[in-house]
JSON list of C-alpha atoms in Angstrom, two decimals:
[
{"chain": "A", "resi": 291, "resn": "VAL", "atom": "CA", "xyz": [101.49, 104.12, 85.92]},
{"chain": "A", "resi": 292, "resn": "MET", "atom": "CA", "xyz": [102.65, 107.85, 86.75]},
{"chain": "A", "resi": 293, "resn": "THR", "atom": "CA", "xyz": [105.53, 106.27, 88.87]},
{"chain": "A", "resi": 294, "resn": "ASP", "atom": "CA", "xyz": [106.64, 104.05, 85.96]},
{"chain": "A", "resi": 295, "resn": "HIS", "atom": "CA", "xyz": [106.57, 107.17, 83.64]},
{"chain": "A", "resi": 296, "resn": "ILE", "atom": "CA", "xyz": [108.55, 109.21, 86.29]},
{"chain": "A", "resi": 297, "resn": "THR", "atom": "CA", "xyz": [110.98, 106.23, 86.86]},
{"chain": "A", "resi": 298, "resn": "ASN", "atom": "CA", "xyz": [111.59, 105.92, 83.18]},
{"chain": "A", "resi": 299, "resn": "ALA", "atom": "CA", "xyz": [112.24, 109.42, 82.79]},
{"chain": "A", "resi": 300, "resn": "VAL", "atom": "CA", "xyz": [114.64, 109.36, 85.74]},
{"chain": "A", "resi": 301, "resn": "ILE", "atom": "CA", "xyz": [116.59, 106.58, 84.22]},
{"chain": "A", "resi": 302, "resn": "GLN", "atom": "CA", "xyz": [116.97, 108.35, 80.77]},
{"chain": "A", "resi": 303, "resn": "THR", "atom": "CA", "xyz": [118.03, 111.60, 82.50]},
{"chain": "A", "resi": 304, "resn": "ALA", "atom": "CA", "xyz": [120.44, 109.69, 84.80]},
{"chain": "A", "resi": 305, "resn": "ASN", "atom": "CA", "xyz": [121.95, 107.90, 81.68]},
{"chain": "A", "resi": 306, "resn": "LEU", "atom": "CA", "xyz": [122.08, 110.96, 79.75]},
{"chain": "A", "resi": 307, "resn": "ASN", "atom": "CA", "xyz": [123.94, 112.65, 82.51]},
{"chain": "A", "resi": 308, "resn": "GLY", "atom": "CA", "xyz": [126.41, 109.85, 83.01]},
{"chain": "A", "resi": 309, "resn": "LEU", "atom": "CA", "xyz": [125.52, 108.84, 86.55]},
{"chain": "A", "resi": 310, "resn": "ALA", "atom": "CA", "xyz": [127.54, 105.88, 88.03]},
{"chain": "A", "resi": 311, "resn": "ASN", "atom": "CA", "xyz": [125.95, 102.48, 88.45]},
{"chain": "A", "resi": 312, "resn": "ASP", "atom": "CA", "xyz": [125.55, 103.32, 92.22]},
{"chain": "A", "resi": 313, "resn": "GLU", "atom": "CA", "xyz": [124.00, 106.60, 91.57]},
{"chain": "A", "resi": 314, "resn": "LEU", "atom": "CA", "xyz": [121.61, 105.16, 89.19]},
{"chain": "A", "resi": 315, "resn": "ALA", "atom": "CA", "xyz": [120.50, 102.49, 91.68]},
{"chain": "A", "resi": 316, "resn": "ILE", "atom": "CA", "xyz": [119.67, 105.17, 94.09]},
{"chain": "A", "resi": 317, "resn": "ALA", "atom": "CA", "xyz": [117.91, 107.27, 91.52]},
{"chain": "A", "resi": 318, "resn": "ILE", "atom": "CA", "xyz": [115.77, 104.34, 90.54]},
{"chain": "A", "resi": 319, "resn": "THR", "atom": "CA", "xyz": [115.03, 103.52, 94.24]},
{"chain": "A", "resi": 320, "resn": "GLY", "atom": "CA", "xyz": [113.92, 106.88, 95.19]},
{"chain": "A", "resi": 321, "resn": "SER", "atom": "CA", "xyz": [111.88, 107.48, 91.92]},
{"chain": "A", "resi": 322, "resn": "LEU", "atom": "CA", "xyz": [109.87, 104.23, 92.82]},
{"chain": "A", "resi": 323, "resn": "LEU", "atom": "CA", "xyz": [109.40, 105.15, 96.62]},
{"chain": "A", "resi": 324, "resn": "HIS", "atom": "CA", "xyz": [109.19, 108.80, 96.55]},
{"chain": "A", "resi": 325, "resn": "ARG", "atom": "CA", "xyz": [105.32, 108.72, 96.86]},
{"chain": "A", "resi": 326, "resn": "ILE", "atom": "CA", "xyz": [104.85, 105.42, 98.61]},
{"chain": "A", "resi": 327, "resn": "GLY", "atom": "CA", "xyz": [103.04, 107.39, 101.31]},
{"chain": "A", "resi": 328, "resn": "SER", "atom": "CA", "xyz": [100.10, 107.78, 98.93]},
{"chain": "A", "resi": 329, "resn": "ILE", "atom": "CA", "xyz": [99.06, 104.14, 99.99]},
{"chain": "A", "resi": 330, "resn": "ASP", "atom": "CA", "xyz": [98.13, 105.53, 103.38]},
{"chain": "A", "resi": 331, "resn": "ALA", "atom": "CA", "xyz": [97.17, 109.08, 102.15]},
{"chain": "A", "resi": 332, "resn": "TYR", "atom": "CA", "xyz": [94.16, 107.88, 99.93]},
{"chain": "A", "resi": 333, "resn": "SER", "atom": "CA", "xyz": [91.58, 105.38, 99.92]},
{"chain": "A", "resi": 334, "resn": "PHE", "atom": "CA", "xyz": [89.15, 104.37, 97.08]},
{"chain": "A", "resi": 335, "resn": "VAL", "atom": "CA", "xyz": [85.42, 104.81, 97.38]},
{"chain": "A", "resi": 336, "resn": "ASN", "atom": "CA", "xyz": [83.50, 103.59, 94.28]},
{"chain": "A", "resi": 337, "resn": "CYS", "atom": "CA", "xyz": [86.48, 103.56, 92.36]},
{"chain": "A", "resi": 338, "resn": "MET", "atom": "CA", "xyz": [87.33, 107.13, 93.13]},
{"chain": "A", "resi": 339, "resn": "PRO", "atom": "CA", "xyz": [90.28, 108.28, 95.21]},
{"chain": "A", "resi": 340, "resn": "LYS", "atom": "CA", "xyz": [89.40, 109.96, 98.51]},
{"chain": "A", "resi": 341, "resn": "GLN", "atom": "CA", "xyz": [92.02, 111.50, 100.85]},
{"chain": "A", "resi": 342, "resn": "THR", "atom": "CA", "xyz": [92.14, 109.93, 104.15]},
{"chain": "A", "resi": 343, "resn": "LYS", "atom": "CA", "xyz": [92.31, 111.74, 107.56]},
{"chain": "A", "resi": 344, "resn": "ARG", "atom": "CA", "xyz": [96.05, 110.79, 107.67]},
{"chain": "A", "resi": 345, "resn": "GLY", "atom": "CA", "xyz": [96.66, 112.06, 104.22]},
{"chain": "A", "resi": 346, "resn": "ILE", "atom": "CA", "xyz": [94.94, 115.38, 105.22]},
{"chain": "A", "resi": 347, "resn": "LEU", "atom": "CA", "xyz": [96.76, 115.74, 108.53]},
{"chain": "A", "resi": 348, "resn": "LEU", "atom": "CA", "xyz": [100.14, 114.49, 107.84]},
{"chain": "A", "resi": 349, "resn": "GLY", "atom": "CA", "xyz": [100.54, 114.67, 103.91]},
{"chain": "A", "resi": 350, "resn": "VAL", "atom": "CA", "xyz": [102.18, 112.22, 101.46]},
{"chain": "A", "resi": 351, "resn": "ASN", "atom": "CA", "xyz": [105.80, 113.37, 102.18]},
{"chain": "A", "resi": 352, "resn": "SER", "atom": "CA", "xyz": [105.41, 112.67, 106.07]},
{"chain": "A", "resi": 353, "resn": "LEU", "atom": "CA", "xyz": [103.68, 109.35, 105.32]},
{"chain": "A", "resi": 354, "resn": "THR", "atom": "CA", "xyz": [106.30, 108.28, 102.94]},
{"chain": "A", "resi": 355, "resn": "PHE", "atom": "CA", "xyz": [109.21, 109.15, 105.40]},
{"chain": "A", "resi": 356, "resn": "ASN", "atom": "CA", "xyz": [107.34, 107.31, 108.28]},
{"chain": "A", "resi": 357, "resn": "LYS", "atom": "CA", "xyz": [106.76, 104.17, 105.88]},
{"chain": "A", "resi": 358, "resn": "LEU", "atom": "CA", "xyz": [110.44, 104.12, 104.76]},
{"chain": "A", "resi": 359, "resn": "SER", "atom": "CA", "xyz": [111.80, 104.75, 108.20]},
{"chain": "A", "resi": 360, "resn": "LYS", "atom": "CA", "xyz": [109.96, 101.54, 109.47]},
{"chain": "A", "resi": 361, "resn": "VAL", "atom": "CA", "xyz": [111.20, 99.49, 106.73]},
{"chain": "A", "resi": 362, "resn": "LEU", "atom": "CA", "xyz": [114.88, 100.90, 106.90]},
{"chain": "A", "resi": 363, "resn": "GLN", "atom": "CA", "xyz": [115.11, 100.22, 110.73]},
{"chain": "A", "resi": 364, "resn": "LYS", "atom": "CA", "xyz": [113.96, 96.70, 110.00]},
{"chain": "A", "resi": 365, "resn": "ALA", "atom": "CA", "xyz": [116.49, 96.14, 107.23]},
{"chain": "A", "resi": 366, "resn": "LYS", "atom": "CA", "xyz": [119.12, 97.58, 109.40]},
{"chain": "A", "resi": 367, "resn": "LYS", "atom": "CA", "xyz": [118.42, 95.43, 112.19]},
{"chain": "A", "resi": 368, "resn": "GLU", "atom": "CA", "xyz": [118.42, 92.35, 109.87]},
{"chain": "A", "resi": 369, "resn": "ALA", "atom": "CA", "xyz": [121.81, 93.37, 108.31]},
{"chain": "A", "resi": 370, "resn": "THR", "atom": "CA", "xyz": [123.36, 93.84, 111.59]},
{"chain": "A", "resi": 371, "resn": "GLU", "atom": "CA", "xyz": [122.12, 90.35, 112.73]},
{"chain": "A", "resi": 372, "resn": "LYS", "atom": "CA", "xyz": [123.53, 88.86, 109.63]},
{"chain": "A", "resi": 373, "resn": "GLU", "atom": "CA", "xyz": [126.79, 90.79, 110.04]},
{"chain": "A", "resi": 374, "resn": "LYS", "atom": "CA", "xyz": [126.30, 92.46, 106.70]},
{"chain": "A", "resi": 375, "resn": "THR", "atom": "CA", "xyz": [127.00, 96.02, 105.95]},
{"chain": "A", "resi": 376, "resn": "PHE", "atom": "CA", "xyz": [124.32, 98.71, 105.81]},
{"chain": "A", "resi": 377, "resn": "ASP", "atom": "CA", "xyz": [125.31, 101.82, 103.74]},
{"chain": "A", "resi": 378, "resn": "GLN", "atom": "CA", "xyz": [123.72, 104.68, 105.68]},
{"chain": "A", "resi": 379, "resn": "ASN", "atom": "CA", "xyz": [124.84, 107.21, 103.01]},
{"chain": "A", "resi": 380, "resn": "VAL", "atom": "CA", "xyz": [122.65, 105.30, 100.30]},
{"chain": "A", "resi": 381, "resn": "VAL", "atom": "CA", "xyz": [119.68, 105.37, 102.93]},
{"chain": "A", "resi": 382, "resn": "LEU", "atom": "CA", "xyz": [120.18, 109.20, 103.30]},
{"chain": "A", "resi": 383, "resn": "LYS", "atom": "CA", "xyz": [120.18, 109.77, 99.59]},
{"chain": "A", "resi": 384, "resn": "VAL", "atom": "CA", "xyz": [117.13, 107.69, 98.90]},
{"chain": "A", "resi": 385, "resn": "LEU", "atom": "CA", "xyz": [115.24, 109.47, 101.85]},
{"chain": "A", "resi": 386, "resn": "HIS", "atom": "CA", "xyz": [116.49, 112.81, 100.71]},
{"chain": "A", "resi": 387, "resn": "MET", "atom": "CA", "xyz": [115.09, 112.09, 97.30]},
{"chain": "A", "resi": 388, "resn": "CYS", "atom": "CA", "xyz": [111.70, 111.04, 98.70]},
{"chain": "A", "resi": 389, "resn": "LEU", "atom": "CA", "xyz": [111.68, 114.28, 100.79]},
{"chain": "A", "resi": 390, "resn": "SER", "atom": "CA", "xyz": [112.84, 116.76, 98.34]},
{"chain": "A", "resi": 391, "resn": "TYR", "atom": "CA", "xyz": [110.98, 115.80, 95.10]},
{"chain": "A", "resi": 392, "resn": "ASP", "atom": "CA", "xyz": [108.53, 118.66, 95.30]},
{"chain": "A", "resi": 393, "resn": "SER", "atom": "CA", "xyz": [110.87, 121.02, 97.13]},
{"chain": "A", "resi": 394, "resn": "THR", "atom": "CA", "xyz": [108.08, 121.87, 99.74]},
{"chain": "A", "resi": 395, "resn": "ASN", "atom": "CA", "xyz": [110.28, 121.59, 102.96]},
{"chain": "A", "resi": 396, "resn": "VAL", "atom": "CA", "xyz": [113.63, 120.13, 101.65]},
{"chain": "A", "resi": 397, "resn": "LYS", "atom": "CA", "xyz": [115.50, 121.32, 98.71]},
{"chain": "A", "resi": 398, "resn": "PRO", "atom": "CA", "xyz": [117.17, 118.61, 96.51]},
{"chain": "A", "resi": 399, "resn": "CYS", "atom": "CA", "xyz": [120.87, 118.52, 97.03]},
{"chain": "A", "resi": 400, "resn": "THR", "atom": "CA", "xyz": [122.13, 115.26, 95.29]},
{"chain": "A", "resi": 401, "resn": "LYS", "atom": "CA", "xyz": [122.40, 114.46, 91.64]},
{"chain": "A", "resi": 402, "resn": "GLU", "atom": "CA", "xyz": [119.76, 111.90, 92.13]},
{"chain": "A", "resi": 403, "resn": "ALA", "atom": "CA", "xyz": [117.33, 114.19, 93.93]},
{"chain": "A", "resi": 404, "resn": "ILE", "atom": "CA", "xyz": [117.74, 116.89, 91.36]},
{"chain": "A", "resi": 405, "resn": "ILE", "atom": "CA", "xyz": [116.97, 114.51, 88.54]},
{"chain": "A", "resi": 406, "resn": "LEU", "atom": "CA", "xyz": [113.91, 113.40, 90.38]},
{"chain": "A", "resi": 407, "resn": "PHE", "atom": "CA", "xyz": [112.70, 116.86, 91.10]},
{"chain": "A", "resi": 408, "resn": "THR", "atom": "CA", "xyz": [113.28, 118.28, 87.59]},
{"chain": "A", "resi": 409, "resn": "THR", "atom": "CA", "xyz": [111.63, 115.11, 86.18]},
{"chain": "A", "resi": 410, "resn": "GLU", "atom": "CA", "xyz": [108.52, 115.49, 88.46]},
{"chain": "A", "resi": 411, "resn": "LYS", "atom": "CA", "xyz": [108.26, 119.28, 87.91]},
{"chain": "A", "resi": 412, "resn": "SER", "atom": "CA", "xyz": [108.38, 118.85, 84.16]},
{"chain": "A", "resi": 413, "resn": "HIS", "atom": "CA", "xyz": [105.88, 116.07, 84.24]},
{"chain": "A", "resi": 414, "resn": "MET", "atom": "CA", "xyz": [103.46, 118.13, 86.24]},
{"chain": "A", "resi": 415, "resn": "ALA", "atom": "CA", "xyz": [103.89, 121.30, 83.91]},
{"chain": "A", "resi": 416, "resn": "TYR", "atom": "CA", "xyz": [102.83, 119.25, 81.06]},
{"chain": "A", "resi": 417, "resn": "ILE", "atom": "CA", "xyz": [99.83, 117.59, 82.89]},
{"chain": "A", "resi": 418, "resn": "GLU", "atom": "CA", "xyz": [98.64, 120.98, 84.05]},
{"chain": "A", "resi": 419, "resn": "SER", "atom": "CA", "xyz": [99.03, 122.59, 80.41]},
{"chain": "A", "resi": 420, "resn": "GLN", "atom": "CA", "xyz": [97.25, 119.52, 78.95]},
{"chain": "A", "resi": 421, "resn": "GLU", "atom": "CA", "xyz": [94.36, 119.69, 81.43]},
{"chain": "A", "resi": 422, "resn": "PHE", "atom": "CA", "xyz": [93.99, 123.43, 80.57]},
{"chain": "A", "resi": 423, "resn": "ILE", "atom": "CA", "xyz": [93.85, 122.64, 76.78]},
{"chain": "A", "resi": 424, "resn": "ASP", "atom": "CA", "xyz": [91.36, 119.73, 77.32]},
{"chain": "A", "resi": 425, "resn": "ASN", "atom": "CA", "xyz": [89.08, 122.03, 79.52]},
{"chain": "A", "resi": 426, "resn": "ASP", "atom": "CA", "xyz": [89.16, 125.18, 77.35]},
{"chain": "A", "resi": 427, "resn": "ARG", "atom": "CA", "xyz": [85.88, 126.22, 76.12]},
{"chain": "A", "resi": 428, "resn": "ASN", "atom": "CA", "xyz": [87.23, 127.99, 72.88]},
{"chain": "A", "resi": 429, "resn": "VAL", "atom": "CA", "xyz": [87.10, 124.63, 71.06]},
{"chain": "A", "resi": 430, "resn": "ASP", "atom": "CA", "xyz": [86.55, 126.39, 67.74]},
{"chain": "A", "resi": 431, "resn": "GLU", "atom": "CA", "xyz": [89.43, 128.68, 68.04]},
{"chain": "A", "resi": 432, "resn": "GLU", "atom": "CA", "xyz": [92.92, 128.03, 66.84]},
{"chain": "A", "resi": 433, "resn": "PHE", "atom": "CA", "xyz": [94.33, 129.08, 70.24]},
{"chain": "A", "resi": 434, "resn": "THR", "atom": "CA", "xyz": [93.05, 128.37, 73.69]},
{"chain": "A", "resi": 435, "resn": "ALA", "atom": "CA", "xyz": [92.04, 131.13, 76.08]},
{"chain": "A", "resi": 436, "resn": "PHE", "atom": "CA", "xyz": [94.94, 132.81, 77.93]},
{"chain": "A", "resi": 437, "resn": "ASP", "atom": "CA", "xyz": [96.32, 130.39, 80.79]},
{"chain": "A", "resi": 438, "resn": "SER", "atom": "CA", "xyz": [97.10, 132.92, 83.42]},
{"chain": "A", "resi": 439, "resn": "THR", "atom": "CA", "xyz": [99.12, 130.35, 85.58]},
{"chain": "A", "resi": 440, "resn": "LYS", "atom": "CA", "xyz": [101.42, 129.50, 82.65]},
{"chain": "A", "resi": 441, "resn": "GLY", "atom": "CA", "xyz": [101.20, 133.12, 81.12]},
{"chain": "A", "resi": 442, "resn": "ARG", "atom": "CA", "xyz": [100.47, 131.88, 77.54]},
{"chain": "A", "resi": 443, "resn": "ARG", "atom": "CA", "xyz": [97.83, 130.63, 75.28]},
{"chain": "A", "resi": 444, "resn": "TYR", "atom": "CA", "xyz": [98.20, 127.17, 73.58]},
{"chain": "A", "resi": 445, "resn": "TYR", "atom": "CA", "xyz": [98.09, 126.51, 69.85]},
{"chain": "A", "resi": 446, "resn": "ARG", "atom": "CA", "xyz": [95.69, 123.71, 68.72]},
{"chain": "A", "resi": 447, "resn": "GLY", "atom": "CA", "xyz": [96.92, 123.75, 65.21]}
]
């Protein structure tokens, strides 16, 4: 569900900024795949997510890169066998998006990656603020307690 929300926001932002069709395709692909490593990073126990040993030791970004690398190697081999082209630049742009969306180790450098990065960052800021409001103990007050991480109080209205 979160990926659908992020992908929709990436599409809207890409369209607002006039990305060409090929850039839009890269943006959509990267937004759908940027957290695919989560499949190996988490398991479910009694309907609750639990981080796996691989998730703890390698992290989602590494697992995403590993999973995508295997698929891309297979796709490149198949394209070569069928004498079809395999655009290495497109592959690099998608991988770049998947590795730079959180800007931990790799900074976003392409239009598509910057759109995903800013969309993801905005979404997480909203989620964190909403969680603070939901968990605030001053429920009878017009404003929440002070959120030191965001440097503000929130108005309940």
